XYZ file of C-alpha atoms in Angstrom:
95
model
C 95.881 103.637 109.284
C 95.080 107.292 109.482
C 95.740 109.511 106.403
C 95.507 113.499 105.931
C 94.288 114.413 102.295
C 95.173 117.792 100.865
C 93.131 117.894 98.267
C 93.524 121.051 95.306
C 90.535 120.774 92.857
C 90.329 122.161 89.710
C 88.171 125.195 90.873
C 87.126 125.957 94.051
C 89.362 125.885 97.470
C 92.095 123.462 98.521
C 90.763 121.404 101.667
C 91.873 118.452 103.823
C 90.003 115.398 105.029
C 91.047 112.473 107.013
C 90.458 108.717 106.772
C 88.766 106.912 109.883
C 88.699 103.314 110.299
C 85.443 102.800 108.282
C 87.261 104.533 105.321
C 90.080 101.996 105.829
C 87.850 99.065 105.993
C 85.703 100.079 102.711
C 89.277 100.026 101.150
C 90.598 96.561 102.356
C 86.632 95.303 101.263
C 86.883 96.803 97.414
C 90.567 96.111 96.585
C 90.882 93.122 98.975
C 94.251 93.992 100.774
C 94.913 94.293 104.189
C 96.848 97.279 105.672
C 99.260 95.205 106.890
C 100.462 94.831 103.259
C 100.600 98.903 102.470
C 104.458 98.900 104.320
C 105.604 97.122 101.654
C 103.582 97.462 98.638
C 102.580 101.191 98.861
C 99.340 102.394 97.642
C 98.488 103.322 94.048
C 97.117 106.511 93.292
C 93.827 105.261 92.566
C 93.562 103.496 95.579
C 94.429 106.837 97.449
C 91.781 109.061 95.850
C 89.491 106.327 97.305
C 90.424 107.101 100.551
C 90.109 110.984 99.263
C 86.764 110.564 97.828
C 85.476 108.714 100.847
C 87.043 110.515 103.206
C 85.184 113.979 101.717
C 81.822 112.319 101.637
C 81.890 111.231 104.805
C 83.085 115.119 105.872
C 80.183 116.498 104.218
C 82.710 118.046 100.989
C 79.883 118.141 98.002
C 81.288 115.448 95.520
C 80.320 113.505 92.648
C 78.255 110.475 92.494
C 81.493 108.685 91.066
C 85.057 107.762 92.134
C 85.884 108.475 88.180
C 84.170 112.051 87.900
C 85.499 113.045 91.354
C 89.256 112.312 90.452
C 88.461 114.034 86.974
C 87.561 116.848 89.181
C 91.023 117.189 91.232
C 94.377 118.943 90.018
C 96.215 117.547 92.621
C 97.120 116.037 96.570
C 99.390 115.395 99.337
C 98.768 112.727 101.618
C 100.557 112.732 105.084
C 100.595 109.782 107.361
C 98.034 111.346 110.964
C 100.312 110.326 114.094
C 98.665 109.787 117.257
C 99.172 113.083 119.282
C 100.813 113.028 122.815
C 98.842 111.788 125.841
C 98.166 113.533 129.228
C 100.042 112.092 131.834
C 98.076 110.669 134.295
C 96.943 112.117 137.511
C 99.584 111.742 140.357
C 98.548 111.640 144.137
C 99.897 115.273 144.078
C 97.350 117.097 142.107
């Protein structure tokens, strides 16, 4: 599960960060759900700016020390689902 934050703090500029599979594994580990359950259940906001704040420390985005201080910090977010992009075909005996 790949996500795209938008993220608009409260000063400075808007930026986006992505989730990676160690991001998604922290967040099965601390709220002990599986991704397999997210279809059906959703995520709460919380658990998103989790994803958020991880995903921006792990991009090198200065943030606080604190899940609590950086979502104090935000005005707002969009989250859109990251799609696996097209693949090359592959080589053909014509090339």
């Amino acid at each position: 599960m790949k996500l795209k934050f938008i993220i608009t703090p409260i000063e400075g500029e808007t930026y986006e960060v992505t989730t990676n599979l160690a991001i998604t594994v922290a967040w099965e580990r601390k709220y002990k759900r599986r991704t397999t359950h997210v279809g059906n259940e959703g995520l709460s906001t919380e658990e998103l700016m989790f994803m958020a704040y991880e995903a921006a420390k792990r991009s090198g985005v200065p943030v606080p020390i604190t899940l609590d201080a950086f979502i104090e910090k935000i005005d707002g977010f969009e989250v859109e689902p990251v799609t696996a992009g097209p693949t090359d075909p592959a080589p053909s005996d014509a090339s």
